Short mmCIF file of C-alpha atoms in Angstrom, two decimals:
data_model
loop_
_atom_site.label_atom_id
_atom_site.label_comp_id
_atom_site.label_asym_id
_atom_site.label_seq_id
_atom_site.Cartn_x
_atom_site.Cartn_y
_atom_site.Cartn_z
CA UNK Z 220 134.95 62.98 165.60
CA UNK Z 221 135.04 60.37 162.84
CA UNK Z 222 131.25 60.44 162.51
CA UNK Z 223 131.30 64.25 162.35
CA UNK Z 224 133.99 64.06 159.66
CA UNK Z 225 131.81 61.74 157.57
CA UNK Z 226 128.71 63.94 157.87
CA UNK Z 227 130.68 67.11 157.07
CA UNK Z 228 132.29 65.56 154.00
CA UNK Z 229 128.89 64.35 152.76
CA UNK Z 230 127.35 67.81 153.19
CA UNK Z 231 130.27 69.45 151.38
CA UNK Z 232 130.05 66.88 148.59
CA UNK Z 233 126.37 67.72 148.11
CA UNK Z 234 126.98 71.49 148.28
CA UNK Z 235 129.81 71.60 145.74
CA UNK Z 236 128.06 69.13 143.42
CA UNK Z 237 125.07 71.48 143.43
CA UNK Z 238 127.42 74.34 142.56
CA UNK Z 239 128.48 72.38 139.48
CA UNK Z 240 131.90 71.02 140.48
CA UNK Z 241 132.70 67.59 139.04
CA UNK Z 242 132.60 64.62 141.41
CA UNK Z 243 135.68 63.24 139.67
CA UNK Z 244 137.62 65.74 141.76
CA UNK Z 245 135.16 66.21 144.61
CA UNK Z 246 135.01 62.52 145.58
CA UNK Z 247 138.73 62.02 146.36
CA UNK Z 248 139.00 65.47 147.99
CA UNK Z 249 136.01 64.89 150.27
CA UNK Z 250 137.26 61.38 151.07
CA UNK Z 251 140.65 62.84 152.01
CA UNK Z 252 138.95 65.48 154.19
CA UNK Z 253 137.01 62.78 156.03
CA UNK Z 254 140.22 60.81 156.62
CA UNK Z 255 142.05 63.94 157.77
CA UNK Z 256 139.35 64.98 160.26
CA UNK Z 257 139.14 61.41 161.54
CA UNK Z 258 142.79 61.63 162.62
CA UNK Z 259 144.14 59.11 160.09
CA UNK Z 260 146.39 61.55 158.25
CA UNK Z 261 149.31 59.09 158.28
CA UNK Z 262 147.13 56.61 156.37
CA UNK Z 263 146.03 59.15 153.75
CA UNK Z 264 148.00 57.87 150.75
CA UNK Z 265 147.55 54.14 151.49
CA UNK Z 266 143.81 54.70 151.90
CA UNK Z 267 143.71 56.52 148.56
CA UNK Z 268 145.61 53.89 146.60
CA UNK Z 269 144.34 50.75 148.34
CA UNK Z 270 140.77 51.71 149.26
CA UNK Z 271 139.58 54.52 147.00
CA UNK Z 272 141.25 53.38 143.80
CA UNK Z 273 140.60 49.69 144.39
CA UNK Z 274 136.86 50.32 144.85
CA UNK Z 275 136.81 52.59 141.81
CA UNK Z 276 138.59 49.96 139.72
CA UNK Z 277 136.36 47.11 140.88
CA UNK Z 278 133.27 49.11 139.95
CA UNK Z 279 134.68 49.83 136.51
CA UNK Z 280 135.42 46.13 136.01
CA UNK Z 281 131.88 45.16 136.96
CA UNK Z 282 129.80 47.76 135.11
CA UNK Z 283 131.87 49.29 132.31
CA UNK Z 284 130.25 47.14 129.56
CA UNK Z 285 126.75 48.28 130.56
CA UNK Z 286 127.68 51.97 130.56
CA UNK Z 287 129.57 51.63 127.26
CA UNK Z 288 126.99 49.60 125.37
CA UNK Z 289 124.06 51.58 126.75
CA UNK Z 290 125.54 54.92 125.68
CA UNK Z 291 126.51 53.56 122.25
CA UNK Z 292 123.07 52.06 121.67
CA UNK Z 293 121.37 55.31 122.65
CA UNK Z 294 123.51 57.36 120.27
CA UNK Z 295 122.87 54.90 117.42
CA UNK Z 296 119.12 55.11 118.05
CA UNK Z 297 119.21 58.91 118.00
CA UNK Z 298 121.46 59.44 114.98
CA UNK Z 299 119.87 56.72 112.83
CA UNK Z 300 116.52 58.46 113.07
CA UNK Z 301 114.92 55.55 114.94
CA UNK Z 302 114.20 57.58 118.08
CA UNK Z 303 112.62 60.39 116.08
CA UNK Z 304 110.57 57.93 113.99
CA UNK Z 305 109.04 56.44 117.14
CA UNK Z 306 108.29 59.84 118.64
CA UNK Z 307 106.71 61.10 115.42
CA UNK Z 308 104.54 57.99 115.11
CA UNK Z 309 103.19 58.54 118.64
CA UNK Z 310 102.63 62.21 117.77
CA UNK Z 311 100.65 61.30 114.64
CA UNK Z 312 98.64 58.68 116.52
CA UNK Z 313 97.65 60.79 119.51
CA UNK Z 314 97.84 64.30 118.06
CA UNK Z 315 98.72 67.59 119.73
CA UNK Z 316 95.55 67.35 121.86
CA UNK Z 317 97.40 64.70 123.88
CA UNK Z 318 100.78 66.43 123.84
CA UNK Z 319 101.71 65.48 127.41
CA UNK Z 320 100.83 61.81 126.95
CA UNK Z 321 102.71 61.76 123.63
CA UNK Z 322 105.92 63.06 125.18
CA UNK Z 323 105.72 60.72 128.19
CA UNK Z 324 105.05 57.64 126.03
CA UNK Z 325 107.82 58.51 123.55
CA UNK Z 326 110.35 58.94 126.37
CA UNK Z 327 109.11 55.80 128.14
CA UNK Z 328 109.34 53.56 125.06
CA UNK Z 329 112.85 54.76 124.25
CA UNK Z 330 114.27 54.50 127.78
CA UNK Z 331 112.66 51.10 128.39
CA UNK Z 332 114.27 49.98 125.15
CA UNK Z 333 117.72 50.93 126.41
CA UNK Z 334 118.24 54.47 125.12
CA UNK Z 335 120.10 56.72 127.57
CA UNK Z 336 117.87 59.25 129.30
CA UNK Z 337 120.18 62.07 128.17
CA UNK Z 338 119.93 60.97 124.54
CA UNK Z 339 116.15 60.72 124.90
CA UNK Z 340 115.96 64.26 126.27
CA UNK Z 341 117.94 65.62 123.32
CA UNK Z 342 115.93 63.61 120.77
CA UNK Z 343 112.45 64.31 122.16
CA UNK Z 344 112.76 67.95 123.20
CA UNK Z 345 112.38 69.43 119.67
CA UNK Z 346 109.21 67.38 119.16
CA UNK Z 347 107.92 68.17 122.65
CA UNK Z 348 108.29 71.94 122.33
CA UNK Z 349 106.49 71.85 118.96
CA UNK Z 350 103.61 69.80 120.40
CA UNK Z 351 103.27 72.00 123.47
CA UNK Z 352 103.36 75.16 121.35
CA UNK Z 353 100.63 73.84 119.02
CA UNK Z 354 98.48 72.77 121.98
CA UNK Z 355 99.23 76.05 123.84
CA UNK Z 356 100.45 74.20 126.93
CA UNK Z 357 102.99 76.07 129.11
CA UNK Z 358 106.53 75.24 128.09
CA UNK Z 359 107.47 74.91 131.77
CA UNK Z 360 105.69 71.52 131.70
CA UNK Z 361 107.94 70.12 128.94
CA UNK Z 362 110.76 69.22 131.34
CA UNK Z 363 108.43 67.49 133.87
CA UNK Z 364 106.85 65.45 131.04
CA UNK Z 365 110.27 64.32 129.81
CA UNK Z 366 111.32 63.57 133.40
CA UNK Z 367 108.23 61.40 133.98
CA UNK Z 368 108.88 59.36 130.84
CA UNK Z 369 112.64 59.04 131.30
CA UNK Z 370 113.57 59.26 135.01
CA UNK Z 371 110.86 57.22 136.74
CA UNK Z 372 108.96 54.03 135.86
CA UNK Z 373 111.24 52.91 133.00
CA UNK Z 374 114.40 53.64 135.00
CA UNK Z 375 113.61 51.81 138.21
CA UNK Z 376 110.34 49.85 138.17
CA UNK Z 377 109.53 48.04 134.93
CA UNK Z 378 110.94 44.49 134.84
CA UNK Z 379 113.80 43.95 132.41
CA UNK Z 380 114.64 47.62 131.96
CA UNK Z 381 118.29 47.83 130.85
CA UNK Z 382 119.05 50.95 132.91
CA UNK Z 383 122.31 50.92 134.85
CA UNK Z 384 120.31 51.35 138.07
CA UNK Z 385 118.53 48.05 137.41
CA UNK Z 386 121.84 46.30 136.73
CA UNK Z 387 123.79 47.44 139.81
CA UNK Z 388 122.11 45.14 142.42
CA UNK Z 389 122.80 42.03 140.31
CA UNK Z 390 126.36 41.83 141.59
CA UNK Z 391 125.32 42.09 145.23
CA UNK Z 392 122.11 40.04 145.34
CA UNK Z 393 122.71 37.50 142.56
CA UNK Z 394 119.48 38.60 140.85
CA UNK Z 395 118.59 39.76 137.33
CA UNK Z 396 116.95 42.72 135.65
CA UNK Z 397 113.50 41.06 135.79
CA UNK Z 398 113.48 40.79 139.60
CA UNK Z 399 110.01 41.04 141.23
CA UNK Z 400 108.26 41.66 137.90
CA UNK Z 401 104.72 41.91 139.29
CA UNK Z 402 105.67 44.46 141.92
CA UNK Z 403 107.70 46.37 139.35
CA UNK Z 404 104.70 46.58 137.03
CA UNK Z 405 102.48 47.80 139.86
CA UNK Z 406 105.02 50.44 140.89
CA UNK Z 407 105.50 51.52 137.27
CA UNK Z 408 101.75 51.79 136.71
CA UNK Z 409 101.36 53.98 139.79
CA UNK Z 410 104.14 56.33 138.66
CA UNK Z 411 102.79 56.58 135.11
CA UNK Z 412 99.14 57.06 136.10
CA UNK Z 413 99.69 59.58 138.91
CA UNK Z 414 102.25 61.44 136.81
CA UNK Z 415 99.88 61.84 133.86
CA UNK Z 416 97.04 62.89 136.16
CA UNK Z 417 99.25 65.51 137.83
CA UNK Z 418 100.50 66.98 134.55
CA UNK Z 419 96.99 67.07 133.10
CA UNK Z 420 95.78 68.89 136.21
CA UNK Z 421 98.56 71.45 135.79
CA UNK Z 422 97.59 71.87 132.13
CA UNK Z 423 93.94 72.50 133.07
CA UNK Z 424 94.92 74.94 135.81
CA UNK Z 425 97.10 76.86 133.35
CA UNK Z 426 94.27 77.06 130.80
CA UNK Z 427 91.87 78.28 133.47
CA UNK Z 428 94.37 81.00 134.38
CA UNK Z 429 94.82 82.00 130.74
CA UNK Z 430 98.44 80.83 130.64
CA UNK Z 431 99.59 79.56 127.26
CA UNK Z 432 102.89 78.28 125.89
CA UNK Z 433 104.60 81.55 126.69
CA UNK Z 434 107.22 83.65 124.96
CA UNK Z 435 110.43 81.62 124.71
CA UNK Z 436 113.57 81.58 122.61
CA UNK Z 437 113.31 78.14 121.01
CA UNK Z 438 115.91 78.66 118.32
CA UNK Z 439 118.31 76.09 119.79
CA UNK Z 440 118.03 72.69 121.39
CA UNK Z 441 120.38 73.84 124.13
CA UNK Z 442 124.15 73.75 124.62
CA UNK Z 443 125.54 72.55 121.32
CA UNK Z 444 128.09 69.79 120.98
CA UNK Z 445 127.18 68.04 124.22
CA UNK Z 446 127.82 64.31 124.34
CA UNK Z 447 124.54 62.50 123.81
CA UNK Z 448 123.01 65.16 121.56
CA UNK Z 449 121.21 63.62 118.59
CA UNK Z 450 122.92 64.52 115.32
CA UNK Z 451 119.88 64.65 113.04
CA UNK Z 452 120.77 67.79 111.14
CA UNK Z 453 117.43 67.87 109.34
CA UNK Z 454 118.55 65.13 106.95
CA UNK Z 455 115.37 63.57 105.54
CA UNK Z 456 117.27 60.48 104.37
CA UNK Z 457 117.70 59.46 108.00
CA UNK Z 458 114.08 58.59 108.57
CA UNK Z 459 113.15 55.00 109.34
CA UNK Z 460 110.02 52.82 109.06
CA UNK Z 461 108.36 52.32 112.42
CA UNK Z 462 108.81 48.53 112.45
CA UNK Z 463 112.57 48.87 111.95
CA UNK Z 464 112.79 51.65 114.53
CA UNK Z 465 111.06 49.49 117.14
CA UNK Z 466 113.01 46.31 116.35
CA UNK Z 467 116.20 47.18 118.32
CA UNK Z 468 114.13 48.15 121.38
CA UNK Z 469 112.19 44.89 121.26
CA UNK Z 470 115.45 42.96 120.89
CA UNK Z 471 116.99 44.53 124.00
CA UNK Z 472 114.12 43.33 126.21
CA UNK Z 473 113.42 40.10 124.30
CA UNK Z 474 116.98 38.78 124.14
CA UNK Z 475 117.56 39.75 127.76
CA UNK Z 476 114.48 37.74 128.77
CA UNK Z 477 115.41 34.82 126.51
CA UNK Z 478 118.83 34.35 128.11
CA UNK Z 479 117.62 35.15 131.64
CA UNK Z 480 114.73 32.69 131.68
CA UNK Z 481 115.39 30.31 128.78
CA UNK Z 482 119.02 29.68 127.92
CA UNK Z 483 121.14 30.38 131.00
CA UNK Z 484 119.01 28.53 133.62
CA UNK Z 485 119.34 25.27 131.69
CA UNK Z 486 123.10 25.46 131.15
CA UNK Z 487 125.69 23.37 132.97
CA UNK Z 488 128.40 25.79 134.10
CA UNK Z 489 130.90 23.08 135.00
CA UNK Z 490 133.17 23.96 132.08
CA UNK Z 491 133.74 27.43 133.60
CA UNK Z 492 134.96 26.04 136.92
CA UNK Z 493 138.15 24.71 135.34
CA UNK Z 494 139.40 28.17 134.41
CA UNK Z 495 137.51 30.31 136.95
CA UNK Z 496 137.20 28.06 140.02
CA UNK Z 497 136.11 30.85 142.41
CA UNK Z 498 133.43 32.37 140.17
CA UNK Z 499 129.75 31.70 140.80
CA UNK Z 500 128.35 31.75 137.26
CA UNK Z 501 124.73 31.88 138.44
CA UNK Z 502 125.37 35.30 140.03
CA UNK Z 503 126.74 36.65 136.74
CA UNK Z 504 124.08 35.50 134.28
CA UNK Z 505 121.90 38.57 134.82
CA UNK Z 506 124.74 40.82 133.70
CA UNK Z 507 125.73 38.52 130.83
CA UNK Z 508 122.16 38.47 129.48
CA UNK Z 509 122.03 42.26 129.42
CA UNK Z 510 125.43 42.54 127.69
CA UNK Z 511 124.39 40.06 124.97
CA UNK Z 512 121.08 41.90 124.44
CA UNK Z 513 122.78 45.27 124.01
CA UNK Z 514 125.51 43.93 121.69
CA UNK Z 515 123.00 42.18 119.41
CA UNK Z 516 120.74 45.24 119.34
CA UNK Z 517 123.63 47.56 118.43
CA UNK Z 518 124.70 45.24 115.58
CA UNK Z 519 121.13 44.95 114.27
CA UNK Z 520 120.68 48.73 114.44
CA UNK Z 521 123.88 49.26 112.48
CA UNK Z 522 122.77 46.81 109.78
CA UNK Z 523 119.22 48.14 109.33
CA UNK Z 524 120.50 51.72 109.19
CA UNK Z 525 123.09 51.26 106.44
CA UNK Z 526 122.99 54.28 104.18
CA UNK Z 527 121.22 56.46 106.74
CA UNK Z 528 124.25 57.69 108.69
CA UNK Z 529 125.50 61.24 108.25
CA UNK Z 530 128.80 60.24 109.86
CA UNK Z 531 128.85 56.76 111.40
CA UNK Z 532 132.34 57.19 112.81
CA UNK Z 533 131.27 60.35 114.63
CA UNK Z 534 128.15 58.65 115.97
CA UNK Z 535 130.12 55.68 117.33
CA UNK Z 536 132.81 57.87 118.84
CA UNK Z 537 130.23 60.19 120.41
CA UNK Z 538 128.32 57.26 121.90
CA UNK Z 539 131.44 55.64 123.33
CA UNK Z 540 132.74 58.91 124.74
CA UNK Z 541 129.28 59.51 126.19
CA UNK Z 542 129.82 56.55 128.52
CA UNK Z 543 133.09 57.82 129.97
CA UNK Z 544 131.92 60.67 132.20
CA UNK Z 545 128.92 58.83 133.74
CA UNK Z 546 130.91 55.73 134.67
CA UNK Z 547 133.89 57.64 136.04
CA UNK Z 548 131.58 59.92 138.03
CA UNK Z 549 129.77 56.95 139.54
CA UNK Z 550 132.97 54.97 140.12
CA UNK Z 551 134.52 57.96 141.92
CA UNK Z 552 131.47 58.14 144.17
CA UNK Z 553 131.87 54.41 144.88
CA UNK Z 554 135.52 55.02 145.79
CA UNK Z 555 134.41 57.78 148.14
CA UNK Z 556 131.87 55.42 149.72
CA UNK Z 557 134.53 52.77 150.25
CA UNK Z 558 136.76 55.25 152.09
CA UNK Z 559 133.85 56.39 154.26
CA UNK Z 560 132.99 52.77 155.06
CA UNK Z 561 136.56 52.15 156.21
CA UNK Z 562 136.42 54.87 158.90
CA UNK Z 563 135.59 54.07 162.49
CA UNK Z 564 132.67 56.51 162.59
CA UNK Z 565 130.87 54.69 159.82
CA UNK Z 566 129.97 51.85 162.20
CA UNK Z 567 127.68 54.25 164.08
CA UNK Z 568 126.01 55.42 160.86
CA UNK Z 569 125.71 51.86 159.54
CA UNK Z 570 124.07 50.61 162.73
CA UNK Z 571 121.68 53.55 162.76
CA UNK Z 572 120.60 52.89 159.16
CA UNK Z 573 120.35 49.12 159.60
CA UNK Z 574 118.29 49.54 162.75
CA UNK Z 575 115.96 52.26 161.46
CA UNK Z 576 113.32 49.55 161.10
CA UNK Z 577 112.97 45.86 161.86
CA UNK Z 578 111.76 45.49 158.26
CA UNK Z 579 114.85 45.17 156.01
CA UNK Z 580 112.88 46.62 153.10
CA UNK Z 581 112.23 49.89 154.94
CA UNK Z 582 115.80 50.06 156.21
CA UNK Z 583 117.13 49.49 152.71
CA UNK Z 584 114.79 52.11 151.25
CA UNK Z 585 116.00 54.71 153.76
CA UNK Z 586 119.67 53.98 153.05
CA UNK Z 587 119.25 54.17 149.27
CA UNK Z 588 117.23 57.38 149.45
CA UNK Z 589 119.64 59.15 151.78
CA UNK Z 590 122.74 58.33 149.76
CA UNK Z 591 121.07 58.99 146.40
CA UNK Z 592 119.92 62.36 147.73
CA UNK Z 593 123.35 63.29 149.04
CA UNK Z 594 125.19 62.33 145.85
CA UNK Z 595 122.46 63.64 143.53
CA UNK Z 596 122.74 60.40 141.59
CA UNK Z 597 120.57 57.29 141.66
CA UNK Z 598 123.36 55.07 140.33
CA UNK Z 599 125.97 56.71 142.59
CA UNK Z 600 123.87 56.47 145.74
CA UNK Z 601 122.79 52.92 144.93
CA UNK Z 602 126.38 51.87 144.30
CA UNK Z 603 127.70 53.41 147.52
CA UNK Z 604 124.88 51.93 149.60
CA UNK Z 605 125.25 48.42 148.20
CA UNK Z 606 129.05 48.56 148.27
CA UNK Z 607 128.97 49.35 151.99
CA UNK Z 608 125.73 47.71 153.15
CA UNK Z 609 124.80 45.18 150.46
CA UNK Z 610 126.13 42.16 152.34
CA UNK Z 611 124.31 43.24 155.50
CA UNK Z 612 121.02 43.65 153.68
CA UNK Z 613 121.36 40.28 151.96
CA UNK Z 614 121.99 38.67 155.35
CA UNK Z 615 119.03 40.48 156.92
CA UNK Z 616 116.81 39.44 154.01
CA UNK Z 617 117.80 35.79 154.35
CA UNK Z 618 117.16 35.87 158.09
CA UNK Z 619 113.72 37.46 157.54
CA UNK Z 620 112.82 35.14 154.68
CA UNK Z 621 112.72 37.98 152.14
CA UNK Z 622 113.56 37.19 148.53
CA UNK Z 623 116.68 38.85 147.09
CA UNK Z 624 114.51 39.71 144.07
CA UNK Z 625 112.32 41.87 146.29
CA UNK Z 626 115.38 43.51 147.85
CA UNK Z 627 116.63 44.23 144.31
CA UNK Z 628 113.43 45.96 143.22
CA UNK Z 629 113.07 48.01 146.41
CA UNK Z 630 116.72 49.09 146.23
CA UNK Z 631 116.41 50.29 142.62
CA UNK Z 632 113.09 52.08 143.16
CA UNK Z 633 114.43 53.72 146.33
CA UNK Z 634 117.49 55.07 144.52
CA UNK Z 635 115.15 56.78 142.05
CA UNK Z 636 113.36 58.98 144.59
CA UNK Z 637 115.58 61.57 146.32
CA UNK Z 638 118.27 61.33 143.65
CA UNK Z 639 116.57 64.20 141.79
CA UNK Z 640 117.00 66.97 144.36
CA UNK Z 641 117.93 70.36 142.82
CA UNK Z 642 121.66 69.54 142.67
CA UNK Z 643 121.10 66.39 140.58
CA UNK Z 644 123.19 66.48 137.41
CA UNK Z 645 120.42 64.89 135.32
CA UNK Z 646 117.93 67.56 136.39
CA UNK Z 647 120.39 70.37 135.66
CA UNK Z 648 121.12 68.89 132.22
CA UNK Z 649 117.42 68.42 131.42
CA UNK Z 650 116.63 72.04 132.30
CA UNK Z 651 119.58 73.18 130.20
CA UNK Z 652 118.35 71.19 127.19
CA UNK Z 653 114.84 72.61 127.57
CA UNK Z 654 116.14 76.14 128.21
CA UNK Z 655 114.17 76.36 131.43
CA UNK Z 656 115.12 77.27 135.01
CA UNK Z 657 114.62 75.60 138.37
CA UNK Z 658 112.18 78.37 139.26
CA UNK Z 659 110.03 77.62 136.20
CA UNK Z 660 109.90 73.82 136.28
CA UNK Z 661 111.50 72.23 139.33
CA UNK Z 662 108.41 71.92 141.55
CA UNK Z 663 106.59 69.95 138.87
CA UNK Z 664 109.72 67.91 138.15
CA UNK Z 665 109.94 67.08 141.86
CA UNK Z 666 106.31 65.94 141.82
CA UNK Z 667 107.20 63.54 138.96
CA UNK Z 668 110.52 62.26 140.26
CA UNK Z 669 110.24 62.46 144.08
CA UNK Z 670 106.67 62.60 145.40
CA UNK Z 671 105.02 60.12 143.02
CA UNK Z 672 107.91 57.57 143.03
CA UNK Z 673 107.84 57.73 146.85
CA UNK Z 674 104.15 56.79 146.78
CA UNK Z 675 104.86 53.92 144.38
CA UNK Z 676 107.77 52.73 146.53
CA UNK Z 677 105.60 52.73 149.65
CA UNK Z 678 102.98 50.59 147.90
CA UNK Z 679 105.61 48.13 146.66
CA UNK Z 680 107.13 47.79 150.14
CA UNK Z 681 103.68 47.24 151.68
CA UNK Z 682 102.75 44.61 149.08
CA UNK Z 683 106.17 42.95 149.29
CA UNK Z 684 105.95 42.78 153.07
CA UNK Z 685 102.45 41.28 152.94
CA UNK Z 686 102.79 38.90 150.00
CA UNK Z 687 106.51 38.54 149.27
CA UNK Z 688 108.11 38.85 145.87
CA UNK Z 689 106.01 38.29 142.77
#
């Protein structure tokens, strides 16, 4: 009965999330339903306060700085004009003849540099629709092009990417954001190459069928006033030289790498033991390096953009507030996962997932994909899976002689596959920004964010199994 309760609550969570209900409310309700159907009604309130809220709070403690700084940095990049400057430079370099490649590269550069995928979608969409209209490419391909550049190789595969997905395994595996860099580059190259080839094939098919851009109402960017929307306002004074626009993005990756490979490995952490005797500093350095990189990049961006802000206070407030909903959504899903893991029926599910393959990489990939698909969130599914199974996977990896770095990269890439099912909040938001529907664009989005990443993941697992982490 407990196992049935877990499965039912998961299915209901997925259904109501697809219908648009917030997981802030869904997560505790579905956790309570699972507890109720499991026969633990007398433990309902203690489980809520001691299990759900404790897991939620621990997640907030661990990852709040990354959510906060990432959202702030993205808003600063958008409102300073830096994001638009980069996109326009790529547009001028490649021209409308390469509209698809232009949009993918612009999104990829910005997200790899630390700009939130939502901010990127808002900033790039006006340029993308103009390019696609000039090139007479169907508008329905705008959303898949943005998805390829923002939701795939720069989110999960490229080494050093400051995405929250790439930061989550650090706590569980003691790794860093550059884990398995060679395999990450291979996986990223596969996603990028196959994605471009697919979109170009769709463009050619549309031309052969006589389908052009289409008749669309492009008067708005989408729902106005949404957190993360770039506040450019057509102000020409907020343009920026390309070198200055690229500098903050280079700093995010460069400073992260400097501290990860140069400064922190050579430090003696004995002075920390006096005040924090139970803390293992070496397992925290990956997170510290990312925090330092984002802080420095935000400060530099503020300094080089003096005089360009329409309303700096509004930009800062909007960026900070933009971090609140994502982290609370994910933390609530983690709390839900903790409750599920505490139920007797979870042991059956855990054993089934752990034993799905003798190869820990395949088992881990299945677990991440299933939970990311159910929650409709790569960060939520990844967090739940590692919160409940992370210690088991680390043990299995050690027993099999598999590097934690390889487990890190496979976990992150796996969470970025079935997370983008139709009920995914990021997909719904992207379609809303582009003023498109699931019927118009989702099949091509799925090709970008599910089919092709699954191919890349399979290659990375095969190479990792054969040659180990590199």
